[in-house]
């Protein structure tokens, strides 16, 4: 059974996931597997490759900055207060389209994405991050990279 959890702003597991700072707010063990919630901070111009989740839905809420999303061929740019829902099976990604770090609260249901995040962090600390090692870490979670990250235009 889940138990209440309170985190102060300086608490939470911090991970380096492909250059993004991920602060785990609630992981699967805390939610009986129902979800993982994390704060994602992305530097300008950065973002993950185009990808598809095979087992979880993903919801993004922009807290700070300007973020460009691509989802199933549609692109949209959102600022603080905007949100995107990417259902399992959708092809999606995001990129910080601003000039300062962006910050989002992201929820994935069911939980589990923290597993490959932790593996990506470990690979980074060991200096073993390659496109192949990352793809394998995420493939174990049924998350497939299907294209490159978004690029800045103009």
PDB file of C-alpha atoms in Angstrom:
ATOM      1  CA  UNK A   1       0.000   0.000   0.000  1.00  0.00           C
ATOM      2  CA  UNK A   2       1.267   3.484  -0.821  1.00  0.00           C
ATOM      3  CA  UNK A   3       2.167   5.825   2.008  1.00  0.00           C
ATOM      4  CA  UNK A   4       2.111   9.629   1.994  1.00  0.00           C
ATOM      5  CA  UNK A   5       5.319  11.282   0.838  1.00  0.00           C
ATOM      6  CA  UNK A   6       6.497  14.840   1.370  1.00  0.00           C
ATOM      7  CA  UNK A   7       9.640  16.232  -0.281  1.00  0.00           C
ATOM      8  CA  UNK A   8      11.208  19.613   0.336  1.00  0.00           C
ATOM      9  CA  UNK A   9      12.658  21.438  -2.707  1.00  0.00           C
ATOM     10  CA  UNK A  10      16.143  20.084  -1.949  1.00  0.00           C
ATOM     11  CA  UNK A  11      15.063  16.432  -1.630  1.00  0.00           C
ATOM     12  CA  UNK A  12      14.583  13.676  -4.198  1.00  0.00           C
ATOM     13  CA  UNK A  13      16.869  11.367  -6.110  1.00  0.00           C
ATOM     14  CA  UNK A  14      18.823  13.348  -8.751  1.00  0.00           C
ATOM     15  CA  UNK A  15      19.765  11.597 -11.996  1.00  0.00           C
ATOM     16  CA  UNK A  16      21.622  12.633 -15.142  1.00  0.00           C
ATOM     17  CA  UNK A  17      19.539  11.303 -18.035  1.00  0.00           C
ATOM     18  CA  UNK A  18      21.152  12.103 -21.376  1.00  0.00           C
ATOM     19  CA  UNK A  19      22.228  15.507 -20.071  1.00  0.00           C
ATOM     20  CA  UNK A  20      18.905  16.366 -18.433  1.00  0.00           C
ATOM     21  CA  UNK A  21      18.608  16.749 -14.677  1.00  0.00           C
ATOM     22  CA  UNK A  22      15.860  14.434 -13.442  1.00  0.00           C
ATOM     23  CA  UNK A  23      14.640  14.693  -9.850  1.00  0.00           C
ATOM     24  CA  UNK A  24      12.472  11.725  -8.894  1.00  0.00           C
ATOM     25  CA  UNK A  25       9.485  12.974  -6.894  1.00  0.00           C
ATOM     26  CA  UNK A  26       7.685   9.621  -6.575  1.00  0.00           C
ATOM     27  CA  UNK A  27       8.830   6.335  -8.054  1.00  0.00           C
ATOM     28  CA  UNK A  28       7.072   3.017  -8.605  1.00  0.00           C
ATOM     29  CA  UNK A  29       8.005   1.689  -5.183  1.00  0.00           C
ATOM     30  CA  UNK A  30       6.265   4.680  -3.590  1.00  0.00           C
ATOM     31  CA  UNK A  31       3.096   4.415  -5.716  1.00  0.00           C
ATOM     32  CA  UNK A  32       2.572   0.637  -5.802  1.00  0.00           C
ATOM     33  CA  UNK A  33       3.686   0.736  -9.443  1.00  0.00           C
ATOM     34  CA  UNK A  34       0.903   3.084 -10.517  1.00  0.00           C
ATOM     35  CA  UNK A  35       3.174   5.924 -11.683  1.00  0.00           C
ATOM     36  CA  UNK A  36       6.499   7.706 -11.576  1.00  0.00           C
ATOM     37  CA  UNK A  37       6.561  11.498 -11.194  1.00  0.00           C
ATOM     38  CA  UNK A  38       9.691  13.527 -11.864  1.00  0.00           C
ATOM     39  CA  UNK A  39      10.923  17.048 -12.384  1.00  0.00           C
ATOM     40  CA  UNK A  40      12.888  17.363 -15.636  1.00  0.00           C
ATOM     41  CA  UNK A  41      15.304  20.271 -16.216  1.00  0.00           C
ATOM     42  CA  UNK A  42      16.630  20.653 -19.758  1.00  0.00           C
ATOM     43  CA  UNK A  43      19.284  23.030 -21.072  1.00  0.00           C
ATOM     44  CA  UNK A  44      18.525  25.168 -24.147  1.00  0.00           C
ATOM     45  CA  UNK A  45      18.574  23.135 -27.369  1.00  0.00           C
ATOM     46  CA  UNK A  46      18.554  19.771 -25.580  1.00  0.00           C
ATOM     47  CA  UNK A  47      15.950  17.024 -25.498  1.00  0.00           C
ATOM     48  CA  UNK A  48      15.617  13.268 -26.022  1.00  0.00           C
ATOM     49  CA  UNK A  49      15.498  11.456 -29.353  1.00  0.00           C
ATOM     50  CA  UNK A  50      12.113  10.842 -30.976  1.00  0.00           C
ATOM     51  CA  UNK A  51      10.729   7.803 -29.180  1.00  0.00           C
ATOM     52  CA  UNK A  52       7.728   5.594 -28.428  1.00  0.00           C
ATOM     53  CA  UNK A  53       6.676   4.127 -25.078  1.00  0.00           C
ATOM     54  CA  UNK A  54       5.183   0.664 -25.386  1.00  0.00           C
ATOM     55  CA  UNK A  55       3.869   0.333 -21.853  1.00  0.00           C
ATOM     56  CA  UNK A  56       3.194   3.736 -20.299  1.00  0.00           C
ATOM     57  CA  UNK A  57       1.337   6.979 -20.917  1.00  0.00           C
ATOM     58  CA  UNK A  58       3.299  10.201 -20.373  1.00  0.00           C
ATOM     59  CA  UNK A  59       2.030  13.616 -19.280  1.00  0.00           C
ATOM     60  CA  UNK A  60       4.207  16.755 -19.436  1.00  0.00           C
ATOM     61  CA  UNK A  61       3.457  19.981 -17.543  1.00  0.00           C
ATOM     62  CA  UNK A  62       5.708  22.951 -18.357  1.00  0.00           C
ATOM     63  CA  UNK A  63       6.678  24.834 -15.192  1.00  0.00           C
ATOM     64  CA  UNK A  64       9.361  27.149 -16.622  1.00  0.00           C
ATOM     65  CA  UNK A  65      10.767  27.959 -20.038  1.00  0.00           C
ATOM     66  CA  UNK A  66       9.763  27.337 -23.620  1.00  0.00           C
ATOM     67  CA  UNK A  67       9.450  23.748 -24.799  1.00  0.00           C
ATOM     68  CA  UNK A  68       8.834  22.464 -28.317  1.00  0.00           C
ATOM     69  CA  UNK A  69       6.995  19.134 -28.500  1.00  0.00           C
ATOM     70  CA  UNK A  70       6.518  16.756 -31.405  1.00  0.00           C
ATOM     71  CA  UNK A  71       3.797  14.134 -31.045  1.00  0.00           C
ATOM     72  CA  UNK A  72       2.626  11.886 -33.865  1.00  0.00           C
ATOM     73  CA  UNK A  73       3.849  14.361 -36.486  1.00  0.00           C
ATOM     74  CA  UNK A  74       2.375  17.472 -34.854  1.00  0.00           C
ATOM     75  CA  UNK A  75       4.659  20.147 -33.411  1.00  0.00           C
ATOM     76  CA  UNK A  76       3.692  22.693 -30.769  1.00  0.00           C
ATOM     77  CA  UNK A  77       5.630  25.179 -28.645  1.00  0.00           C
ATOM     78  CA  UNK A  78       4.437  25.695 -25.060  1.00  0.00           C
ATOM     79  CA  UNK A  79       5.433  27.911 -22.162  1.00  0.00           C
ATOM     80  CA  UNK A  80       4.723  27.722 -18.430  1.00  0.00           C
ATOM     81  CA  UNK A  81       1.284  26.297 -17.741  1.00  0.00           C
ATOM     82  CA  UNK A  82       1.072  24.317 -20.998  1.00  0.00           C
ATOM     83  CA  UNK A  83       0.777  20.547 -21.029  1.00  0.00           C
ATOM     84  CA  UNK A  84       0.972  17.591 -23.387  1.00  0.00           C
ATOM     85  CA  UNK A  85      -0.404  14.065 -22.989  1.00  0.00           C
ATOM     86  CA  UNK A  86       1.449  11.374 -24.967  1.00  0.00           C
ATOM     87  CA  UNK A  87      -0.476   8.085 -24.802  1.00  0.00           C
ATOM     88  CA  UNK A  88       1.443   4.831 -25.015  1.00  0.00           C
ATOM     89  CA  UNK A  89       2.340   4.036 -28.597  1.00  0.00           C
ATOM     90  CA  UNK A  90       2.552   7.680 -29.666  1.00  0.00           C
ATOM     91  CA  UNK A  91       5.802   8.865 -31.273  1.00  0.00           C
ATOM     92  CA  UNK A  92       6.972  11.940 -29.403  1.00  0.00           C
ATOM     93  CA  UNK A  93       9.817  14.060 -28.087  1.00  0.00           C
ATOM     94  CA  UNK A  94      10.535  17.531 -26.750  1.00  0.00           C
ATOM     95  CA  UNK A  95      13.272  20.138 -26.908  1.00  0.00           C
ATOM     96  CA  UNK A  96      14.011  23.213 -24.825  1.00  0.00           C
ATOM     97  CA  UNK A  97      13.349  25.895 -27.453  1.00  0.00           C
ATOM     98  CA  UNK A  98      14.232  28.776 -25.133  1.00  0.00           C
ATOM     99  CA  UNK A  99      17.406  30.494 -23.986  1.00  0.00           C
ATOM    100  CA  UNK A 100      17.230  29.431 -20.323  1.00  0.00           C
ATOM    101  CA  UNK A 101      16.773  25.981 -18.745  1.00  0.00           C
ATOM    102  CA  UNK A 102      13.241  24.611 -19.003  1.00  0.00           C
ATOM    103  CA  UNK A 103      11.567  22.738 -16.182  1.00  0.00           C
ATOM    104  CA  UNK A 104       8.683  20.291 -16.426  1.00  0.00           C
ATOM    105  CA  UNK A 105       6.818  17.935 -14.133  1.00  0.00           C
ATOM    106  CA  UNK A 106       6.375  14.642 -15.976  1.00  0.00           C
ATOM    107  CA  UNK A 107       4.157  11.746 -14.911  1.00  0.00           C
ATOM    108  CA  UNK A 108       4.273   8.279 -16.461  1.00  0.00           C
ATOM    109  CA  UNK A 109       1.594   5.665 -15.781  1.00  0.00           C
ATOM    110  CA  UNK A 110       2.204   2.932 -14.906  1.00  0.00           C
ATOM    111  CA  UNK A 111       5.562   3.504 -13.220  1.00  0.00           C
ATOM    112  CA  UNK A 112       8.862   1.945 -14.135  1.00  0.00           C
ATOM    113  CA  UNK A 113      10.600   4.535 -16.302  1.00  0.00           C
ATOM    114  CA  UNK A 114      12.837   5.354 -13.339  1.00  0.00           C
ATOM    115  CA  UNK A 115      14.621   2.019 -14.017  1.00  0.00           C
ATOM    116  CA  UNK A 116      16.165   3.004 -17.363  1.00  0.00           C
ATOM    117  CA  UNK A 117      16.709   6.531 -16.000  1.00  0.00           C
ATOM    118  CA  UNK A 118      18.841   5.059 -13.224  1.00  0.00           C
ATOM    119  CA  UNK A 119      20.696   2.909 -15.741  1.00  0.00           C
ATOM    120  CA  UNK A 120      21.354   5.954 -17.983  1.00  0.00           C
ATOM    121  CA  UNK A 121      22.698   7.832 -14.943  1.00  0.00           C
ATOM    122  CA  UNK A 122      24.967   4.908 -14.061  1.00  0.00           C
ATOM    123  CA  UNK A 123      26.250   4.704 -17.646  1.00  0.00           C
ATOM    124  CA  UNK A 124      27.010   8.451 -17.548  1.00  0.00           C
ATOM    125  CA  UNK A 125      28.919   8.158 -14.263  1.00  0.00           C
ATOM    126  CA  UNK A 126      30.912   5.235 -15.702  1.00  0.00           C
ATOM    127  CA  UNK A 127      31.649   7.119 -18.939  1.00  0.00           C
ATOM    128  CA  UNK A 128      29.893   4.427 -20.991  1.00  0.00           C
ATOM    129  CA  UNK A 129      27.079   6.447 -22.581  1.00  0.00           C
ATOM    130  CA  UNK A 130      26.696   5.653 -26.273  1.00  0.00           C
ATOM    131  CA  UNK A 131      23.608   5.645 -28.475  1.00  0.00           C
ATOM    132  CA  UNK A 132      23.721   1.836 -28.312  1.00  0.00           C
ATOM    133  CA  UNK A 133      24.004   1.522 -24.504  1.00  0.00           C
ATOM    134  CA  UNK A 134      21.201   4.034 -23.999  1.00  0.00           C
ATOM    135  CA  UNK A 135      18.958   2.359 -26.568  1.00  0.00           C
ATOM    136  CA  UNK A 136      19.478  -0.993 -24.832  1.00  0.00           C
ATOM    137  CA  UNK A 137      18.719   0.467 -21.372  1.00  0.00           C
ATOM    138  CA  UNK A 138      15.443   1.951 -22.572  1.00  0.00           C
ATOM    139  CA  UNK A 139      14.508  -1.040 -24.764  1.00  0.00           C
ATOM    140  CA  UNK A 140      14.334  -3.144 -21.557  1.00  0.00           C
ATOM    141  CA  UNK A 141      11.420  -0.896 -20.533  1.00  0.00           C
ATOM    142  CA  UNK A 142       9.727  -1.204 -23.963  1.00  0.00           C
ATOM    143  CA  UNK A 143      10.781   2.320 -24.943  1.00  0.00           C
ATOM    144  CA  UNK A 144      12.132   2.537 -28.482  1.00  0.00           C
ATOM    145  CA  UNK A 145      14.140   5.371 -30.051  1.00  0.00           C
ATOM    146  CA  UNK A 146      12.713   5.926 -33.542  1.00  0.00           C
ATOM    147  CA  UNK A 147      14.425   9.125 -34.715  1.00  0.00           C
ATOM    148  CA  UNK A 148      16.768  11.967 -33.839  1.00  0.00           C
ATOM    149  CA  UNK A 149      16.148  14.731 -31.308  1.00  0.00           C
ATOM    150  CA  UNK A 150      14.412  17.894 -32.477  1.00  0.00           C
ATOM    151  CA  UNK A 151      16.727  20.566 -33.882  1.00  0.00           C
ATOM    152  CA  UNK A 152      16.627  24.311 -33.493  1.00  0.00           C
ATOM    153  CA  UNK A 153      15.406  26.105 -36.601  1.00  0.00           C
ATOM    154  CA  UNK A 154      16.145  29.634 -37.744  1.00  0.00           C
TER     155      UNK A 154
END
